[in-house]
mmCIF file of N, CA and C in Angstrom:
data_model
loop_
_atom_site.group_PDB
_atom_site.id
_atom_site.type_symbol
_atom_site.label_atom_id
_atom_site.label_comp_id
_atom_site.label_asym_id
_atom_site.label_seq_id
_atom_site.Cartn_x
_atom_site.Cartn_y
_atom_site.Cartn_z
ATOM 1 N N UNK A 1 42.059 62.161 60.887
ATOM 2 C CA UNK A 1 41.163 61.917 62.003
ATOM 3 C C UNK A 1 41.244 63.105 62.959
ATOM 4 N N UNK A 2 40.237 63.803 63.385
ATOM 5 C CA UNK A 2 39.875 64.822 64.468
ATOM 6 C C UNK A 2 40.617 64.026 65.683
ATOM 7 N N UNK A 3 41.425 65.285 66.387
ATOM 8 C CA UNK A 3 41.195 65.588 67.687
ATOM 9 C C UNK A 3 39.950 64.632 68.670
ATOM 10 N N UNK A 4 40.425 64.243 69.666
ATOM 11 C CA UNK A 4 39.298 63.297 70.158
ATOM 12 C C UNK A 4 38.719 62.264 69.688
ATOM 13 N N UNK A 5 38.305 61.989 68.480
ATOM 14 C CA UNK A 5 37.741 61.231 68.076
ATOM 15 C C UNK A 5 38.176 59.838 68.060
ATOM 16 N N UNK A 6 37.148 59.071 68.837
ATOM 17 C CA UNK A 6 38.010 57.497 68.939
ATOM 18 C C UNK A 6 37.905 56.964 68.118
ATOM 19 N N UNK A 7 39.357 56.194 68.324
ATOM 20 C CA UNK A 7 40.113 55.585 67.272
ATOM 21 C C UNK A 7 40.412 54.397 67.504
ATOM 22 N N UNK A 8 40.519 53.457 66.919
ATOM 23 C CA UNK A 8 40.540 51.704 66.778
ATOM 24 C C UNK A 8 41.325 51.050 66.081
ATOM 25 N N UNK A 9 42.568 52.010 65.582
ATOM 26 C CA UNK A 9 43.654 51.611 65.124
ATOM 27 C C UNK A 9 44.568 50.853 65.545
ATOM 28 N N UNK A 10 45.476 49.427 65.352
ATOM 29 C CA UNK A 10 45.784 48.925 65.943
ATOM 30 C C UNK A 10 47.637 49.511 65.059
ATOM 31 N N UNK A 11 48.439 49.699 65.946
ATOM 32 C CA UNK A 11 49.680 49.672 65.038
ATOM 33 C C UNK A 11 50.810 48.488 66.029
ATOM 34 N N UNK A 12 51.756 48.352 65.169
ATOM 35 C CA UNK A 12 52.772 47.094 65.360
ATOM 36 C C UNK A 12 53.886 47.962 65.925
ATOM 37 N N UNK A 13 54.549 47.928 66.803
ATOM 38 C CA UNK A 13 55.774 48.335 67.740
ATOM 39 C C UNK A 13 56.832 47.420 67.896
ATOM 40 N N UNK A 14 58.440 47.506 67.262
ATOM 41 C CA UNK A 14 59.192 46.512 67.740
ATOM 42 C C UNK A 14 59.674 47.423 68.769
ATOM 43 N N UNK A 15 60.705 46.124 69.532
ATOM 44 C CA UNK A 15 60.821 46.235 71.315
ATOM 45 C C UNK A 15 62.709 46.373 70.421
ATOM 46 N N UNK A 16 63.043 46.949 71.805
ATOM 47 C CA UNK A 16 64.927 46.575 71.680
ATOM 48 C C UNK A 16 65.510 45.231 71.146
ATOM 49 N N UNK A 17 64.844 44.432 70.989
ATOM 50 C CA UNK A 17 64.977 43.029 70.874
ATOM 51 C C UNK A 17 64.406 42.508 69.306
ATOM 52 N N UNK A 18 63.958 43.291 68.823
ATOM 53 C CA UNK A 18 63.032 43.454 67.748
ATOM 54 C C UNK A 18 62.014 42.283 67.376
ATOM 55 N N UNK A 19 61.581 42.401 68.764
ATOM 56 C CA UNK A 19 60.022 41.598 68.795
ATOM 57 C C UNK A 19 59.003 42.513 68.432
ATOM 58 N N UNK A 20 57.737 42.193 67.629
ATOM 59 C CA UNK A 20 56.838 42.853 67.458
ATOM 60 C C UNK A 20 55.967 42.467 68.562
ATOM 61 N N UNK A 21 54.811 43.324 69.389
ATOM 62 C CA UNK A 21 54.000 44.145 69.736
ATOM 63 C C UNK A 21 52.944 44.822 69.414
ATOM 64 N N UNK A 22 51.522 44.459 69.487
ATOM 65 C CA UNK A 22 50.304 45.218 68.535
ATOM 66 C C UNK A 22 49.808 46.247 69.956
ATOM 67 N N UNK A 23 49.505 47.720 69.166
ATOM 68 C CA UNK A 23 49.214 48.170 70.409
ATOM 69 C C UNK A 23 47.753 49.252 69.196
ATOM 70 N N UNK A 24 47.265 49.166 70.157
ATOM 71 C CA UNK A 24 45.636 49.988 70.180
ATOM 72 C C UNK A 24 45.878 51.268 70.566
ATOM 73 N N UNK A 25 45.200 52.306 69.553
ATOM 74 C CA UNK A 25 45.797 53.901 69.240
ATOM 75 C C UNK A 25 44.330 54.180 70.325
ATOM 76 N N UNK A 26 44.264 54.685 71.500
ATOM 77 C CA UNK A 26 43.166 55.135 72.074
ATOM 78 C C UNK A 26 42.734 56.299 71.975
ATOM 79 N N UNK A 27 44.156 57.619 71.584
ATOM 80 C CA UNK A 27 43.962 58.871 71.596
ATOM 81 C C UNK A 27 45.046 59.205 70.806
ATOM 82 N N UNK A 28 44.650 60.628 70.399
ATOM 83 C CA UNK A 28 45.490 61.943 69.414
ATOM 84 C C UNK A 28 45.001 62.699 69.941
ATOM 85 N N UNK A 29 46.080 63.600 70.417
ATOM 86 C CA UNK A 29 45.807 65.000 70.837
ATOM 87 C C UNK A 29 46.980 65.633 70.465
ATOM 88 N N UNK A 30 47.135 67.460 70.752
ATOM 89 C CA UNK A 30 47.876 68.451 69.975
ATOM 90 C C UNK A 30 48.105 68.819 71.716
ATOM 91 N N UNK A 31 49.354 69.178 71.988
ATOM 92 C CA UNK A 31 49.464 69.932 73.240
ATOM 93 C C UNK A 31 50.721 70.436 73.195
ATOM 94 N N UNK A 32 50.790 71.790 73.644
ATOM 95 C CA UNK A 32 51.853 72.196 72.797
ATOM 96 C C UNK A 32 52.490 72.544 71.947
ATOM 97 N N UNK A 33 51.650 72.431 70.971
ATOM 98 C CA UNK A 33 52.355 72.437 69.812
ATOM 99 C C UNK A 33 53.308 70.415 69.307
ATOM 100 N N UNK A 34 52.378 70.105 69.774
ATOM 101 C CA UNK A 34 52.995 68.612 69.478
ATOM 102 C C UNK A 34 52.093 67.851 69.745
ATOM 103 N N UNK A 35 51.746 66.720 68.903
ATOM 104 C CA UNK A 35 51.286 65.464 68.882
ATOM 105 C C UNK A 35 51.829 64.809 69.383
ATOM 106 N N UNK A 36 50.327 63.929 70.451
ATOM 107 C CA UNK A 36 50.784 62.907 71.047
ATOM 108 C C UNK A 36 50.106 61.692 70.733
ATOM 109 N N UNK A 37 49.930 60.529 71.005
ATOM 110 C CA UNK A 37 49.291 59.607 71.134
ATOM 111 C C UNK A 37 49.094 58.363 72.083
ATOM 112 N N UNK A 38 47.892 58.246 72.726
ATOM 113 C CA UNK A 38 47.942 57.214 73.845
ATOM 114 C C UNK A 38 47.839 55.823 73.324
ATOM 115 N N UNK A 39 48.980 54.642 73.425
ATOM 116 C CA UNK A 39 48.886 53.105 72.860
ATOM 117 C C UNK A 39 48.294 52.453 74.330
ATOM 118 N N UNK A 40 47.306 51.501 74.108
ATOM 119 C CA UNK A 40 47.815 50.601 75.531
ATOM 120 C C UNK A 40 47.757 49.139 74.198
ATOM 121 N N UNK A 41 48.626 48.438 75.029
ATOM 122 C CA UNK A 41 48.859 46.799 74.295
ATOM 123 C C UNK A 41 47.418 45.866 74.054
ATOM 124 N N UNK A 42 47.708 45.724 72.776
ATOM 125 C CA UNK A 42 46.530 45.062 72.525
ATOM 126 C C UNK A 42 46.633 43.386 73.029
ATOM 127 N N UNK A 43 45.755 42.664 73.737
ATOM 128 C CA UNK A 43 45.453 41.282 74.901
ATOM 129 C C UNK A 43 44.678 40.115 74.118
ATOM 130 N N UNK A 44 45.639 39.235 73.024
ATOM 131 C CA UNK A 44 45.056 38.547 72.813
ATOM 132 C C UNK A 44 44.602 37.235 73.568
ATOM 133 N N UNK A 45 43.618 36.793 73.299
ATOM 134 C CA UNK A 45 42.780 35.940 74.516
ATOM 135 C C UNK A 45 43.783 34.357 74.806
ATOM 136 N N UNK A 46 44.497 33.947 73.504
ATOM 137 C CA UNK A 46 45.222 33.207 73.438
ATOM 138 C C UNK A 46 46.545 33.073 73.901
ATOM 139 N N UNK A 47 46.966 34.583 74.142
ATOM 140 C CA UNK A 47 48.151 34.852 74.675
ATOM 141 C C UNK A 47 48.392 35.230 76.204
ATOM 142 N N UNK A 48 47.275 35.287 76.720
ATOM 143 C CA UNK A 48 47.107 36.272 78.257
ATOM 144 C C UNK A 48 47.430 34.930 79.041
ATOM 145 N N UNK A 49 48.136 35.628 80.436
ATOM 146 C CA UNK A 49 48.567 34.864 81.419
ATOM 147 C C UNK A 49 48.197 35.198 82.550
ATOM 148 N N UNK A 50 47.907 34.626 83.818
ATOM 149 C CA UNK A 50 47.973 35.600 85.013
ATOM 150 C C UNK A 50 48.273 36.705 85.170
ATOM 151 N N UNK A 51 49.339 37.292 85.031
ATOM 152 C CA UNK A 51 49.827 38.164 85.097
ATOM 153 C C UNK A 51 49.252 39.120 84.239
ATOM 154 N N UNK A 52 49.208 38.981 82.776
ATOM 155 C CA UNK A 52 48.454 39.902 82.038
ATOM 156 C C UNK A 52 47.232 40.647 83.153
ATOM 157 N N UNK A 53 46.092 40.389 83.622
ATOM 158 C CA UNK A 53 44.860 40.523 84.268
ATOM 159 C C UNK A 53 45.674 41.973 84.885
ATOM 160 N N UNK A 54 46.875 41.697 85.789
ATOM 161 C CA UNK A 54 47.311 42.942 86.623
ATOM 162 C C UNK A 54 47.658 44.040 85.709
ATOM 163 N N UNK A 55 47.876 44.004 84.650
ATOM 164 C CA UNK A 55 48.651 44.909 83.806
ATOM 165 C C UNK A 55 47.478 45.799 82.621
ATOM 166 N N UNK A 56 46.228 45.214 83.259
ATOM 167 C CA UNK A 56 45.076 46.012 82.186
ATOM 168 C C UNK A 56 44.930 47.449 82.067
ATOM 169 N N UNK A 57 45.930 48.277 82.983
ATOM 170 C CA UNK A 57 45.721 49.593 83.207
ATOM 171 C C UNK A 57 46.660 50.101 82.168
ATOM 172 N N UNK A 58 47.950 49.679 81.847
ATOM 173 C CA UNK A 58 48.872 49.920 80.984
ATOM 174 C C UNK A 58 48.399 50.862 80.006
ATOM 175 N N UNK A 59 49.371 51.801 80.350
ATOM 176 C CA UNK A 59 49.646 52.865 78.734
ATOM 177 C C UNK A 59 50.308 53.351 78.877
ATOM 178 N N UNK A 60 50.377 53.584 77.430
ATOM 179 C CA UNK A 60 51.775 54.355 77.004
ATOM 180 C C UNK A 60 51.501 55.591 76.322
ATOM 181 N N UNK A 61 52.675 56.914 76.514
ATOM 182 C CA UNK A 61 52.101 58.084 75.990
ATOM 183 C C UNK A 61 53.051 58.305 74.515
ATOM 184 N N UNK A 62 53.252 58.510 73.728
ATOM 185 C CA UNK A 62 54.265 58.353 72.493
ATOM 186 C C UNK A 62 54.272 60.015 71.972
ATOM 187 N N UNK A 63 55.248 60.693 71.655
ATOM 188 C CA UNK A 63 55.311 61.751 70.642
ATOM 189 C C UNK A 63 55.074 61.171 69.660
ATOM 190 N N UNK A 64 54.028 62.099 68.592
ATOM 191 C CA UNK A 64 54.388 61.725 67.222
ATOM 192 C C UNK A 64 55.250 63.071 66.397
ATOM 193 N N UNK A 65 56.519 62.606 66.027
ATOM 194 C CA UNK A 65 57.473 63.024 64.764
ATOM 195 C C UNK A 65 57.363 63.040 63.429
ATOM 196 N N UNK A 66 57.021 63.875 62.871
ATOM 197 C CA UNK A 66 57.337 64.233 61.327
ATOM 198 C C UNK A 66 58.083 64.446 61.030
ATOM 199 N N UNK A 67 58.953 63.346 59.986
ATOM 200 C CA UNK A 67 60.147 63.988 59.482
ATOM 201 C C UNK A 67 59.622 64.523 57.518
ATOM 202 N N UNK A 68 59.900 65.685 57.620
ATOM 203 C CA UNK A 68 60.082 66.644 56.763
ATOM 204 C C UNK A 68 60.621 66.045 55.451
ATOM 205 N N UNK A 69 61.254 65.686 55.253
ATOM 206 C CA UNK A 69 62.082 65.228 53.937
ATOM 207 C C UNK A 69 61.364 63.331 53.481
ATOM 208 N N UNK A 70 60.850 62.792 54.338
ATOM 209 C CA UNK A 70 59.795 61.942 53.923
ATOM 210 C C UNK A 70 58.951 61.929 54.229
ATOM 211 N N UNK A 71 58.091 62.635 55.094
ATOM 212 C CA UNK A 71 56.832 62.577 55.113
ATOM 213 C C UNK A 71 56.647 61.877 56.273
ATOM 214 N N UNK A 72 57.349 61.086 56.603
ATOM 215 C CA UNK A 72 56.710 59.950 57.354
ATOM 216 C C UNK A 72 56.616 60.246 58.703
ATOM 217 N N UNK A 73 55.784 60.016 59.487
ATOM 218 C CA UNK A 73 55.862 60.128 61.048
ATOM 219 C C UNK A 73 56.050 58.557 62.111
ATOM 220 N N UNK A 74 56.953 59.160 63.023
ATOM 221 C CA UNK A 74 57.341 58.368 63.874
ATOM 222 C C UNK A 74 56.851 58.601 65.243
ATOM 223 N N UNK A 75 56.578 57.056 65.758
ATOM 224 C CA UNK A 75 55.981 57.125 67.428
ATOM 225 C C UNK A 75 57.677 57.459 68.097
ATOM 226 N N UNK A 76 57.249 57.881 69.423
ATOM 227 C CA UNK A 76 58.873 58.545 70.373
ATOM 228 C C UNK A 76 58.391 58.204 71.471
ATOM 229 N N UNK A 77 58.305 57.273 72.074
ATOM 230 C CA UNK A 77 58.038 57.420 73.715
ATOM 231 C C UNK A 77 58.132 58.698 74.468
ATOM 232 N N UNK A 78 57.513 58.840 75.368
ATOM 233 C CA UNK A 78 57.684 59.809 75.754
ATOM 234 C C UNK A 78 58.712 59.507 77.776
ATOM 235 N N UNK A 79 59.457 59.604 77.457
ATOM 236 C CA UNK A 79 60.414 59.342 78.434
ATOM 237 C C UNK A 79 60.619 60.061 79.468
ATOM 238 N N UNK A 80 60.958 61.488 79.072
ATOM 239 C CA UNK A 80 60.797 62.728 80.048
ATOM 240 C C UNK A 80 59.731 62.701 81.280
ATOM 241 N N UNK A 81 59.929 62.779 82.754
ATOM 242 C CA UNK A 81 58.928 62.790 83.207
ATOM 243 C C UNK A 81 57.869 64.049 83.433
ATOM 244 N N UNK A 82 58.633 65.461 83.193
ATOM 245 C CA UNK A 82 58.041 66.151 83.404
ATOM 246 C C UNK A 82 56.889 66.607 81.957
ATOM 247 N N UNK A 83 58.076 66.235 80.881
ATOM 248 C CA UNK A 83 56.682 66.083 79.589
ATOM 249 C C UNK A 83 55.449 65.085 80.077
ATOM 250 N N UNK A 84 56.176 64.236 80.613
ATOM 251 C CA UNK A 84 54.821 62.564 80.391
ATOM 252 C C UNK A 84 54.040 63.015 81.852
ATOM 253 N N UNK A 85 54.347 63.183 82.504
ATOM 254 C CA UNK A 85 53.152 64.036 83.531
ATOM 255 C C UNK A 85 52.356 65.359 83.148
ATOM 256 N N UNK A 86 52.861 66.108 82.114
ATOM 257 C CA UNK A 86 52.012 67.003 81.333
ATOM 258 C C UNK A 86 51.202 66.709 80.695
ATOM 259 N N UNK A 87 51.457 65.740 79.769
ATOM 260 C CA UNK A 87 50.306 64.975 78.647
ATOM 261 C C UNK A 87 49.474 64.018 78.930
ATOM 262 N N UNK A 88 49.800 63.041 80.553
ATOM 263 C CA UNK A 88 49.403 62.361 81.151
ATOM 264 C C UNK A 88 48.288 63.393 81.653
ATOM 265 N N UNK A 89 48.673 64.386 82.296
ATOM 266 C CA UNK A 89 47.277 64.995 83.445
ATOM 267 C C UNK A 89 46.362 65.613 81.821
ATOM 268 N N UNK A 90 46.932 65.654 80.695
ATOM 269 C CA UNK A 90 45.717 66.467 79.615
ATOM 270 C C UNK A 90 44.998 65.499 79.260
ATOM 271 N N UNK A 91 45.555 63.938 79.158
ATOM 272 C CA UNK A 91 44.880 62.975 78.713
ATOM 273 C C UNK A 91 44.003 62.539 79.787
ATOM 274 N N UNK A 92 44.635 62.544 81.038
ATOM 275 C CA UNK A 92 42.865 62.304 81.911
ATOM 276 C C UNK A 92 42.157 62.990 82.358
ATOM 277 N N UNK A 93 42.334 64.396 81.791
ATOM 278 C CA UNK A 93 41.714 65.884 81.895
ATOM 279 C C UNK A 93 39.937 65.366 80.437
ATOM 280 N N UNK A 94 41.156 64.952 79.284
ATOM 281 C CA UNK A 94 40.398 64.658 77.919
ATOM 282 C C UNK A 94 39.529 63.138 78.289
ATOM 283 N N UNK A 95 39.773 61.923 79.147
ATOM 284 C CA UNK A 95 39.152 60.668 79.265
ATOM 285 C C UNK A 95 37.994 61.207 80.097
ATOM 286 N N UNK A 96 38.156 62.272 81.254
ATOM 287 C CA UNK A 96 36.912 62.383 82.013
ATOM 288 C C UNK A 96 35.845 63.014 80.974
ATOM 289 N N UNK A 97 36.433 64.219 80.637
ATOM 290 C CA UNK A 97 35.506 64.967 79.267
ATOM 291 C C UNK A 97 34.920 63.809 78.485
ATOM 292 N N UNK A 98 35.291 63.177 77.843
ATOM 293 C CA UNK A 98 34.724 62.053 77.035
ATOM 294 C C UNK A 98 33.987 61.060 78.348
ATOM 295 N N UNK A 99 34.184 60.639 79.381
ATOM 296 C CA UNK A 99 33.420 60.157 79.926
ATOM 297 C C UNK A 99 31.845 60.879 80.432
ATOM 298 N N UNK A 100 32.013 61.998 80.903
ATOM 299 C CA UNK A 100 30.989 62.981 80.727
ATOM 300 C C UNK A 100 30.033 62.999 79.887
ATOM 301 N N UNK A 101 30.281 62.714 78.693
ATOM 302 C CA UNK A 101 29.707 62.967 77.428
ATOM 303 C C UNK A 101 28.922 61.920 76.773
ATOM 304 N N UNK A 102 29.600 60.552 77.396
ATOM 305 C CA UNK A 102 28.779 59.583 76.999
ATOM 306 C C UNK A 102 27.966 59.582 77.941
ATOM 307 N N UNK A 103 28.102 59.605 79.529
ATOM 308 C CA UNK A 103 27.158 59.397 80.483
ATOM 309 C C UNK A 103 26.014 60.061 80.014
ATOM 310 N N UNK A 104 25.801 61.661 79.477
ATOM 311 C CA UNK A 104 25.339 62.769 78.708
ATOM 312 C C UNK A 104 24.601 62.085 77.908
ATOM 313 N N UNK A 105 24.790 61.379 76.867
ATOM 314 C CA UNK A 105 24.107 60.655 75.829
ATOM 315 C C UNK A 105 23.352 59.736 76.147
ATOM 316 N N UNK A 106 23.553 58.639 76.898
ATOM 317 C CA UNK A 106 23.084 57.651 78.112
ATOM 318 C C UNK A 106 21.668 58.021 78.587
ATOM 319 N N UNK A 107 21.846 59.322 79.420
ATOM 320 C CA UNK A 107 20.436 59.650 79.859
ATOM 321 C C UNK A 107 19.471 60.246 79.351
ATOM 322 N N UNK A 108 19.911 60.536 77.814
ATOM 323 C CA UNK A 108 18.953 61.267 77.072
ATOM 324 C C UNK A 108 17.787 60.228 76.749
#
Protein backbone atom coordinates (compact mmCIF):
# COMPACT_ATOMS: atom_id res chain seq x y z
CA UNK A 1 0.00 0.00 0.00
CA UNK A 2 1.31 3.66 -1.04
CA UNK A 3 2.30 6.25 1.19
CA UNK A 4 -0.95 8.17 2.05
CA UNK A 5 -3.26 6.15 0.79
CA UNK A 6 -6.24 5.39 3.10
CA UNK A 7 -6.38 2.51 4.69
CA UNK A 8 -9.21 0.48 6.51
CA UNK A 9 -7.30 -2.06 8.04
CA UNK A 10 -8.35 -3.10 11.24
CA UNK A 11 -5.40 -4.95 13.34
CA UNK A 12 -5.76 -6.72 16.96
CA UNK A 13 -3.32 -5.25 19.81
CA UNK A 14 -2.83 -7.12 23.16
CA UNK A 15 -2.56 -4.72 26.27
CA UNK A 16 0.02 -5.70 29.35
CA UNK A 17 -2.72 -7.74 30.58
CA UNK A 18 -3.11 -9.60 27.39
CA UNK A 19 -6.47 -8.35 26.52
CA UNK A 20 -7.11 -7.92 22.93
CA UNK A 21 -7.97 -4.49 21.37
CA UNK A 22 -9.08 -3.84 17.55
CA UNK A 23 -7.54 -0.74 16.34
CA UNK A 24 -8.10 0.99 12.75
CA UNK A 25 -4.72 1.60 10.64
CA UNK A 26 -5.58 5.41 9.54
CA UNK A 27 -2.03 6.13 8.21
CA UNK A 28 1.60 4.87 6.88
CA UNK A 29 4.08 7.14 6.45
CA UNK A 30 8.17 6.97 6.00
CA UNK A 31 9.88 9.78 8.13
CA UNK A 32 13.14 9.42 8.66
CA UNK A 33 13.99 6.78 7.44
CA UNK A 34 11.30 4.83 9.47
CA UNK A 35 7.84 3.73 9.33
CA UNK A 36 5.22 4.80 11.18
CA UNK A 37 1.67 4.15 11.61
CA UNK A 38 -1.37 6.05 13.03
CA UNK A 39 -4.03 3.34 15.09
CA UNK A 40 -7.00 5.06 16.75
CA UNK A 41 -9.33 2.21 18.63
CA UNK A 42 -11.86 0.84 16.80
CA UNK A 43 -15.83 1.84 18.89
CA UNK A 44 -18.02 -0.84 18.79
CA UNK A 45 -21.64 0.43 19.12
CA UNK A 46 -22.32 -2.37 21.62
CA UNK A 47 -19.46 -1.71 23.67
CA UNK A 48 -19.35 2.27 24.04
CA UNK A 49 -20.04 3.95 27.32
CA UNK A 50 -20.22 7.52 28.34
CA UNK A 51 -17.09 7.91 28.60
CA UNK A 52 -16.10 6.41 25.28
CA UNK A 53 -17.93 9.81 23.44
CA UNK A 54 -14.85 11.89 25.34
CA UNK A 55 -12.15 9.74 24.05
CA UNK A 56 -13.10 10.01 20.09
CA UNK A 57 -9.96 12.01 19.47
CA UNK A 58 -7.62 9.12 20.55
CA UNK A 59 -4.51 8.03 18.68
CA UNK A 60 -1.87 6.36 18.73
CA UNK A 61 1.46 6.78 16.79
CA UNK A 62 3.35 3.12 16.54
CA UNK A 63 6.93 2.45 14.86
CA UNK A 64 6.79 -0.18 12.49
CA UNK A 65 9.92 -2.88 12.97
CA UNK A 66 11.24 -5.33 10.62
CA UNK A 67 12.88 -7.98 11.90
CA UNK A 68 15.32 -9.30 9.30
CA UNK A 69 15.67 -12.95 10.02
CA UNK A 70 11.70 -13.40 9.80
CA UNK A 71 10.37 -11.11 7.90
CA UNK A 72 7.89 -10.13 10.11
CA UNK A 73 7.10 -6.60 11.24
CA UNK A 74 6.18 -5.34 14.53
CA UNK A 75 3.96 -2.28 15.85
CA UNK A 76 6.41 -0.23 18.81
CA UNK A 77 4.61 2.51 20.36
CA UNK A 78 6.09 5.29 20.04
CA UNK A 79 6.95 6.46 23.60
CA UNK A 80 9.71 8.99 23.16
CA UNK A 81 8.31 12.38 23.32
CA UNK A 82 10.49 14.12 21.25
CA UNK A 83 10.13 11.29 18.37
CA UNK A 84 6.11 11.30 18.98
CA UNK A 85 5.96 15.13 18.63
CA UNK A 86 7.98 14.75 15.36
CA UNK A 87 5.69 12.27 13.67
CA UNK A 88 2.74 13.76 15.42
CA UNK A 89 3.38 17.46 13.80
CA UNK A 90 4.14 15.26 10.08
CA UNK A 91 0.95 13.46 10.58
CA UNK A 92 -1.15 16.66 10.98
CA UNK A 93 1.10 18.39 8.50
CA UNK A 94 -0.17 14.97 6.10
CA UNK A 95 -4.28 15.06 7.65
CA UNK A 96 -4.51 18.84 6.58
CA UNK A 97 -2.89 17.94 3.01
CA UNK A 98 -5.42 15.20 2.63
CA UNK A 99 -8.06 17.43 3.95
CA UNK A 100 -7.27 20.02 1.28
CA UNK A 101 -7.61 17.63 -1.31
CA UNK A 102 -10.83 16.31 -0.69
CA UNK A 103 -12.34 19.79 -0.07
CA UNK A 104 -10.43 20.17 -3.82
CA UNK A 105 -12.50 17.33 -5.22
CA UNK A 106 -15.80 18.52 -3.49
CA UNK A 107 -15.91 21.69 -5.48
CA UNK A 108 -15.11 20.42 -8.70
Amino acid sequence: MENGEERKDIVTLLDDDGSEHDFAVIDIFSLNMKQYAILVPVRYADQMDEDDEESDDEAYIFRIEAHEESGEETLVEVVDEAEWNQVAKEWESRAKEFDAEEESDLSC
